Short mmCIF file of C-alpha atoms in Angstrom, two decimals:
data_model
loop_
_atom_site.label_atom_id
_atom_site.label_comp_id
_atom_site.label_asym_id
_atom_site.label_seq_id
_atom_site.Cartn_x
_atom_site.Cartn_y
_atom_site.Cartn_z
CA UNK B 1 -12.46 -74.68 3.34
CA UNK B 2 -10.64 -76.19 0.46
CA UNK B 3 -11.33 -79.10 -1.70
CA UNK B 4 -7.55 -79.62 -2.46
CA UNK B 5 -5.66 -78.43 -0.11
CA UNK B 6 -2.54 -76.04 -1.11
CA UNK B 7 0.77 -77.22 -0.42
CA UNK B 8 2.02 -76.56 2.52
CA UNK B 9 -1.49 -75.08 3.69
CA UNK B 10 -2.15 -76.02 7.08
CA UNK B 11 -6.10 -76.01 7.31
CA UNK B 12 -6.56 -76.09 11.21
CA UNK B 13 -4.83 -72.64 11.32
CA UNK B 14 -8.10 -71.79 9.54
CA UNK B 15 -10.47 -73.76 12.04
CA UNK B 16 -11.24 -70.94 14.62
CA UNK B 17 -10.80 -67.74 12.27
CA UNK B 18 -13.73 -66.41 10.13
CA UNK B 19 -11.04 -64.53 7.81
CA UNK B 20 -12.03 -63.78 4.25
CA UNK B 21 -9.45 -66.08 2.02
CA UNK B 22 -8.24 -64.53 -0.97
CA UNK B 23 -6.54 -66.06 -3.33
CA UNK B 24 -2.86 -64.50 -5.76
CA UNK B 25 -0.96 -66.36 -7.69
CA UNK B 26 1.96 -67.82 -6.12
CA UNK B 27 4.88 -67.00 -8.56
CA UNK B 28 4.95 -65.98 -12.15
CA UNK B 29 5.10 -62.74 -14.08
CA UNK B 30 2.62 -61.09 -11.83
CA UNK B 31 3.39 -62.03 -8.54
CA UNK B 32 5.01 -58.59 -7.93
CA UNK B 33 2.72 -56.66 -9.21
CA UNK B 34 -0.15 -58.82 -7.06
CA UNK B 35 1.97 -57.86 -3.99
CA UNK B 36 2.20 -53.92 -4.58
CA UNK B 37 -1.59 -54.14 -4.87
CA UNK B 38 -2.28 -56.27 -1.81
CA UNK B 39 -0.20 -53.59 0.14
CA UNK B 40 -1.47 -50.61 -1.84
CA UNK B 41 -5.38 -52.51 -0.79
CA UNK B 42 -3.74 -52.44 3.16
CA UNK B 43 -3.43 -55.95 3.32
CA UNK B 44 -0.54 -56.51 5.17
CA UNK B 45 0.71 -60.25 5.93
CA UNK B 46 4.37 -61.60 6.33
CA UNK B 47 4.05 -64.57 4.04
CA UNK B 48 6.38 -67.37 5.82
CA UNK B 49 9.38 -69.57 3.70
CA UNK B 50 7.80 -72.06 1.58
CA UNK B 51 4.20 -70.84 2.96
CA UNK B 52 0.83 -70.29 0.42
CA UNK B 53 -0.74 -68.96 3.21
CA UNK B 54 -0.67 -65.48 5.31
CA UNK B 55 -3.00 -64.03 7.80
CA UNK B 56 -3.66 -59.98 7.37
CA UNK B 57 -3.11 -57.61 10.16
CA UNK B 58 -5.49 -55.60 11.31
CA UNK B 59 -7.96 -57.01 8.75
CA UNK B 60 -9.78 -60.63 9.11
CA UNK B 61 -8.30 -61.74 5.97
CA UNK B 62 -6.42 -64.40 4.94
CA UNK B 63 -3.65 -64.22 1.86
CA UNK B 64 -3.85 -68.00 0.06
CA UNK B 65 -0.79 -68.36 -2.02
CA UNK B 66 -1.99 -70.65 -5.17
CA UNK B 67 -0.84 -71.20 -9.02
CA UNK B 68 -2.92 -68.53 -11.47
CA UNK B 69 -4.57 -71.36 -13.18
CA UNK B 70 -6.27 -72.50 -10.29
CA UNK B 71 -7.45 -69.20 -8.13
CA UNK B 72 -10.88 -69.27 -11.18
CA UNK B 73 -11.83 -72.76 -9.86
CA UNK B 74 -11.43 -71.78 -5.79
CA UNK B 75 -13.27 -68.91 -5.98
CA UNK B 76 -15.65 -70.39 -8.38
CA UNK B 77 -16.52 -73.49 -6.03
CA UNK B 78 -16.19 -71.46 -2.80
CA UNK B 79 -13.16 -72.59 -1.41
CA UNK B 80 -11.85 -69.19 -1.36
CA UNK B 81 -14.04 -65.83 -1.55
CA UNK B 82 -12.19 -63.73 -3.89
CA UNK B 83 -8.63 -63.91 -5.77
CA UNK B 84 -6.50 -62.31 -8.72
CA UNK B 85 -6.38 -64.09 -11.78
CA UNK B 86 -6.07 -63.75 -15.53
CA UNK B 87 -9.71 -63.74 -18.07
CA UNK B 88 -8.24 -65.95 -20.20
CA UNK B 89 -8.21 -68.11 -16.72
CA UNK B 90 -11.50 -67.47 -15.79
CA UNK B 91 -12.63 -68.65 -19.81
CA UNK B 92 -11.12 -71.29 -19.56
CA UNK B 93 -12.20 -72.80 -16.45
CA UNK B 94 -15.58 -72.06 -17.24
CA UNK B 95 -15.51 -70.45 -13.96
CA UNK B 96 -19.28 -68.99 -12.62
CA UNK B 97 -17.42 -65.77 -10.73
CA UNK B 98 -18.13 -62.62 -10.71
CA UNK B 99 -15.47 -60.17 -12.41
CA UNK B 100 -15.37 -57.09 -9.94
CA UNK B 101 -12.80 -55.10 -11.74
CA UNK B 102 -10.20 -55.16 -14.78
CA UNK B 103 -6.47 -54.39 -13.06
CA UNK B 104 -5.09 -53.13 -16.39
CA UNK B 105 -2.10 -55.11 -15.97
CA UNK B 106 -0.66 -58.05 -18.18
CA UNK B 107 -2.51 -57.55 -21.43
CA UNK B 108 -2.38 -60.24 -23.89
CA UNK B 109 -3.69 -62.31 -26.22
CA UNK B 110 -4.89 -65.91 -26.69
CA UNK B 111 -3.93 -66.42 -30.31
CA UNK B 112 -3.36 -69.01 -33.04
CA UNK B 113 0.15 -69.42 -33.86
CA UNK B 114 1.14 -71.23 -36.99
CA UNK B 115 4.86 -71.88 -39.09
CA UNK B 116 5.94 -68.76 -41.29
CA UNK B 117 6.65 -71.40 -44.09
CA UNK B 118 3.01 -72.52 -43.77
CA UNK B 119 0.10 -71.89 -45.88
CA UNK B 120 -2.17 -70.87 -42.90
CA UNK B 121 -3.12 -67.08 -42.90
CA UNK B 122 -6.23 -67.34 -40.35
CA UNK B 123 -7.73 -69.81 -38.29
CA UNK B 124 -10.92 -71.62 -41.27
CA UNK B 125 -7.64 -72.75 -42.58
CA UNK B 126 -6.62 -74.71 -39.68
CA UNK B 127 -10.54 -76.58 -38.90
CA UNK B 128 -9.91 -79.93 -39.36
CA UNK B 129 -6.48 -79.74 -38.56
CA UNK B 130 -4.13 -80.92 -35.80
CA UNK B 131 -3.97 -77.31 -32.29
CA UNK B 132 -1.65 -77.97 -29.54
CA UNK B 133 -2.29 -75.71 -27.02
CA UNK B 134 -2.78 -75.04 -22.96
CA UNK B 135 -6.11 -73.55 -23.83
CA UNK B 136 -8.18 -76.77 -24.85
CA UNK B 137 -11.78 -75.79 -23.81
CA UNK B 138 -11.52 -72.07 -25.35
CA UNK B 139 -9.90 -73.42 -28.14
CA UNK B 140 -12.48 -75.75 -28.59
CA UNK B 141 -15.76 -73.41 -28.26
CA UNK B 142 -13.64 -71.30 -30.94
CA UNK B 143 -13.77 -74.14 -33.85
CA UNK B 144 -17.56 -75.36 -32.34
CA UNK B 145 -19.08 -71.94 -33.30
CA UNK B 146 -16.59 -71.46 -36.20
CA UNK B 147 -17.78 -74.81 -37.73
CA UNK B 148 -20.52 -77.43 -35.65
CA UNK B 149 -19.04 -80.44 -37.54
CA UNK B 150 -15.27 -79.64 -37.28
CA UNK B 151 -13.34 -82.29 -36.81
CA UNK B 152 -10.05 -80.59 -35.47
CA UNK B 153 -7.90 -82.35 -33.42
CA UNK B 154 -6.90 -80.57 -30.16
CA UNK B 155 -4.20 -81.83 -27.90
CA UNK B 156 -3.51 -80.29 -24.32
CA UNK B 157 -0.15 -79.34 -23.30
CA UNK B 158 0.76 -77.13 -20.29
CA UNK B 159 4.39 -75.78 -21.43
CA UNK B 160 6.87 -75.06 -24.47
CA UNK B 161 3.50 -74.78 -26.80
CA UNK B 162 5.25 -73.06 -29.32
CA UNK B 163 8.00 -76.08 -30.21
CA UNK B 164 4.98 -78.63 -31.07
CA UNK B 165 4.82 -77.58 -34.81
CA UNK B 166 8.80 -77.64 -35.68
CA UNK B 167 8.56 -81.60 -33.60
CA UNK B 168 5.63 -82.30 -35.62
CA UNK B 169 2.89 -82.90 -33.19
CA UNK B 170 1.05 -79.61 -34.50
CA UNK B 171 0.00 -77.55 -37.66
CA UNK B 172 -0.29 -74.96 -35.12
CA UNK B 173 -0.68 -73.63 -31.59
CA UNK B 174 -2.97 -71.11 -29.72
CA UNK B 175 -1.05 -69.81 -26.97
CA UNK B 176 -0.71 -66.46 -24.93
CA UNK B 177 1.00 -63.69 -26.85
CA UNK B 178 2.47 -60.38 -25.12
CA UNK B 179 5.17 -59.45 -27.10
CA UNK B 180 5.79 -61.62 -29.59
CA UNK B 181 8.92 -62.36 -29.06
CA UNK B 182 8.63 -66.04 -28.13
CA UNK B 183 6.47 -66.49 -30.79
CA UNK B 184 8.95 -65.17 -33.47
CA UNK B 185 12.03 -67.03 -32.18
CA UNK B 186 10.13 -70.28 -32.45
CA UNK B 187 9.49 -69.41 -36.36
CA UNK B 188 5.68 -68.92 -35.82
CA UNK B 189 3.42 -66.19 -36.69
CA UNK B 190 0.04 -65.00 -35.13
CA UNK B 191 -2.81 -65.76 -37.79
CA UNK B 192 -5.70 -64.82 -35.51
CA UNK B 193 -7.02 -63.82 -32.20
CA UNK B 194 -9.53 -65.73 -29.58
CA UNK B 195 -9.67 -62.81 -26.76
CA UNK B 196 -8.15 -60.53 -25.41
CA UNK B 197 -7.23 -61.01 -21.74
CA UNK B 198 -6.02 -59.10 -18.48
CA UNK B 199 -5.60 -59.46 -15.35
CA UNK B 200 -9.32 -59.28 -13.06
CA UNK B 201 -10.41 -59.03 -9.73
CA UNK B 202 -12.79 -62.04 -9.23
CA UNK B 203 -15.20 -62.90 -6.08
CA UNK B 204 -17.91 -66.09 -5.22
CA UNK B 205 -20.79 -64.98 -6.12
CA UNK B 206 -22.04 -66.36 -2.73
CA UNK B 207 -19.04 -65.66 -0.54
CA UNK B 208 -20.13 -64.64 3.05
CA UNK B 209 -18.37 -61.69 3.60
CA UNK B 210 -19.97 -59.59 0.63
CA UNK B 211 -19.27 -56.11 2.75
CA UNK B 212 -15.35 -57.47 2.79
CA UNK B 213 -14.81 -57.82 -0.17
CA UNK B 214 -17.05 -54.62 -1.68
CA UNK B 215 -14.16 -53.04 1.03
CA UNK B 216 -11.44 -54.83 -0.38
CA UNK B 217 -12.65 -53.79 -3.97
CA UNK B 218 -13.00 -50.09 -3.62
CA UNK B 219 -9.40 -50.40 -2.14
CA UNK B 220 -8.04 -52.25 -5.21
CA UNK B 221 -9.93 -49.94 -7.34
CA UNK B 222 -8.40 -46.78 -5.36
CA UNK B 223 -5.12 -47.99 -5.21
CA UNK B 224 -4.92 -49.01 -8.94
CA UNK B 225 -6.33 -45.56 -10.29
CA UNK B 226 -3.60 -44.07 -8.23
CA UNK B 227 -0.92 -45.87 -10.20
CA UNK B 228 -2.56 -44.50 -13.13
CA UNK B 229 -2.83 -40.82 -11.99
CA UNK B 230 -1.08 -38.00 -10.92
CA UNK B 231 -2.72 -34.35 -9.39
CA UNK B 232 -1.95 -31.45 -11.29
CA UNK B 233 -1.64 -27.80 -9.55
CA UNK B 234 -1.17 -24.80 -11.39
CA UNK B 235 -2.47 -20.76 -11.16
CA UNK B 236 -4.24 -19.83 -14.05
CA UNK B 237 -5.59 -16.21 -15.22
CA UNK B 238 -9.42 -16.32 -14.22
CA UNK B 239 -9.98 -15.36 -18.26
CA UNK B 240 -8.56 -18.58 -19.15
CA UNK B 241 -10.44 -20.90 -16.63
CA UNK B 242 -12.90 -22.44 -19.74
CA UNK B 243 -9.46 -23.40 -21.60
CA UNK B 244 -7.87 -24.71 -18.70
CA UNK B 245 -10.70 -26.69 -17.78
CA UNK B 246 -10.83 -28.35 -21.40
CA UNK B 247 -7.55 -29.45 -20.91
CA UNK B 248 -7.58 -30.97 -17.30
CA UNK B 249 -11.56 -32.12 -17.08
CA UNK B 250 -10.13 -33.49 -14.19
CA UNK B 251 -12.25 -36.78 -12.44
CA UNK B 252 -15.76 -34.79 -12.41
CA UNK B 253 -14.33 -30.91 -12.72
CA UNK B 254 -11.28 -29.33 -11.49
CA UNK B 255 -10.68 -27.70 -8.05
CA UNK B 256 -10.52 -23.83 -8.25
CA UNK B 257 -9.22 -22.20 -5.16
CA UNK B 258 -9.47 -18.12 -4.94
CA UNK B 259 -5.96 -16.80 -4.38
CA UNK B 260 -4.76 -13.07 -3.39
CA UNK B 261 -3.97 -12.00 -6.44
CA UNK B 262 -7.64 -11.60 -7.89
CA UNK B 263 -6.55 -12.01 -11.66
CA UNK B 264 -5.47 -15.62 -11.10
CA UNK B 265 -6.78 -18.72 -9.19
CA UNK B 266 -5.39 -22.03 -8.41
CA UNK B 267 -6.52 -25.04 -10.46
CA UNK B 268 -5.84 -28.60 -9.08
CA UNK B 269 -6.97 -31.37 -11.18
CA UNK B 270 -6.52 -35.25 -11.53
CA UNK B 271 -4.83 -36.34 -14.67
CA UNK B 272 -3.10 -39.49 -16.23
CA UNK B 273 0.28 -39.43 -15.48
CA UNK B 274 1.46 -40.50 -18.80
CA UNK B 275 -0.51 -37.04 -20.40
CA UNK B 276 1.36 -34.64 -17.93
CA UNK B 277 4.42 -33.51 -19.84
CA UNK B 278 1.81 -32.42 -22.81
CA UNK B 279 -0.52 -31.47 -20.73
CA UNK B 280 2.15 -29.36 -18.63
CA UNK B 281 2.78 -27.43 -22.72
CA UNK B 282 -0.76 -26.75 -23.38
CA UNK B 283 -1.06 -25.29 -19.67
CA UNK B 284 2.09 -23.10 -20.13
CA UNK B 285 0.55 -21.93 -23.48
CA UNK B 286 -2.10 -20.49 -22.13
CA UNK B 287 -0.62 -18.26 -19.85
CA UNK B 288 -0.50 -21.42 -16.85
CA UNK B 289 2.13 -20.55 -14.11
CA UNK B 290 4.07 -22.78 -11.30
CA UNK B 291 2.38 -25.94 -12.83
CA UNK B 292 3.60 -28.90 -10.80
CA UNK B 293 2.75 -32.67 -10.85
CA UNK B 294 1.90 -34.30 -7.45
CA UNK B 295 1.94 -38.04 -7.12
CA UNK B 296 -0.90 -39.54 -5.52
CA UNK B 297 -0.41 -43.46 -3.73
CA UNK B 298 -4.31 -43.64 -3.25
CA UNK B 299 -7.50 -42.40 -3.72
CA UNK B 300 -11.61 -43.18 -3.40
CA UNK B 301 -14.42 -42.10 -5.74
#
């Protein structure tokens, strides 16, 4: 199944099972996260001491443990039928996937990162100049369509990007950027943006078990939007229904339930959990009553 083989990967466990392989990073800032959602998708595994892979129970998948930069390329060449990587990943492989979903989890930036002290305030003043960077091919395609005849020189590095301009080897960088903080303690400042990048669900585009992994994708999807949203309940005076609709729309319209009491009804409606403390005010204002927040660990639309 693979071309290069992960460490530690024995292939002939893989030799009589049919399992989908799906591909996580390994370790990094997101392997966490990647585990919540694998469990919050019900794919279960116990993942072995110094293992990269993990079969599923009861599902016929297999967990491949691999380092983000290469889970574009496997799924890309069909080693692997779907994984969780970064777009900035998938850009710069160059890899022919298909992006199922955006996981609205690390956001950040591919930027150009040059000395405070400089004279560079956006990247025309850096074409013909000297990039270090981990991002050569984006970086590249960035100064082709900025200028056909550039002559920039672009040197690939895969750590510590941001030290190359105070040792010289740089007149800037384009690296990641989430916070900045890196970036500011290394004397740098951001003079311009390539994309934009989070972290996708990707699949082959002619992976064999298509109804898998549309399963596996409405699971993500589900499990995701649950992270995102809460249910909110509340009994509302029936001359009021228009305004509390307004406020919680809900995910098509909100569920009204008749209750004893024929002057009020129950409203229960999905919302984003960061709006329910204002949302909870407007509710109480007009005339809302025993408004409670319910928090959901899945869902399907």
């Amino acid at each position: 199944f693979f071309v290069d083989k992960p460490k530690h990967a024995n292939m002939s466990e893989f030799e009589d099972v049919d399992n989908l392989l799906f591909a996580v990073p390994k370790k990094g800032r997101l392997y966490e996260k990647v585990c919540k959602i694998l469990q919050g998708a019900g794919l279960y595994y116990v993942r072995e001491h110094r293992r990269d892979i993990a079969m599923c129970v009861p599902e016929k998948v297999t967990i491949v443990f691999l380092p983000a930069h290469d889970i574009a390329t496997y799924v890309s060449s069909g080693n692997v039928d779907m994984g969780i990587t970064g777009e900035d990943i998938v850009a710069e492989t160059d890899a022919d996937v298909d992006v199922l979903a955006q996981l609205n989890m690390g956001h950040c930036r591919v930027a150009f990162q040059a000395p405070k002290a400089s004279n560079i305030r956006s990247p025309n003043d850096l074409l013909n100049k000297r990039i270090v960077t981990s991002f050569p091919v984006i970086t590249k395609k960035f100064f082709d369509e900025l200028d056909p005849n550039h002559t920039t020189s672009i040197r690939y590095v895969t750590g510590s990007v941001e030290i190359a301009p105070s040792l010289g080897l740089a007149d800037a960088v384009v690296d990641l950027v989430e916070t900045g903080t890196t970036m500011k303690a290394a004397g740098l400042m951001e003079v311009g943006t390539i994309m934009e990048t989070q972290t996708v669900l990707i699949s082959n585009k002619h992976t064999k078990h298509k109804e898998l992994v549309s399963k596996i994708h409405e699971r993500v999807i589900g499990y995701i939007t649950a992270t995102q949203n809460t249910m909110i309940s509340y009994n509302c005076p029936k001359n009021r229904l228009e305004d509390a609709a307004r406020i919680t729309p809900g995910h098509e319209a909100p569920t009204i339930t008749l209750l004893h009491n024929e002057t009020i009804v129950s409203v229960t409606a999905l919302v984003k959990t960061k709006d329910v403390p204002l949302l909870m005010d407007e509710l109480k204002e007009i005339g809302a009553q025993s408004i409670v927040s319910i928090p959901i660990t899945n869902c399907r639309f």
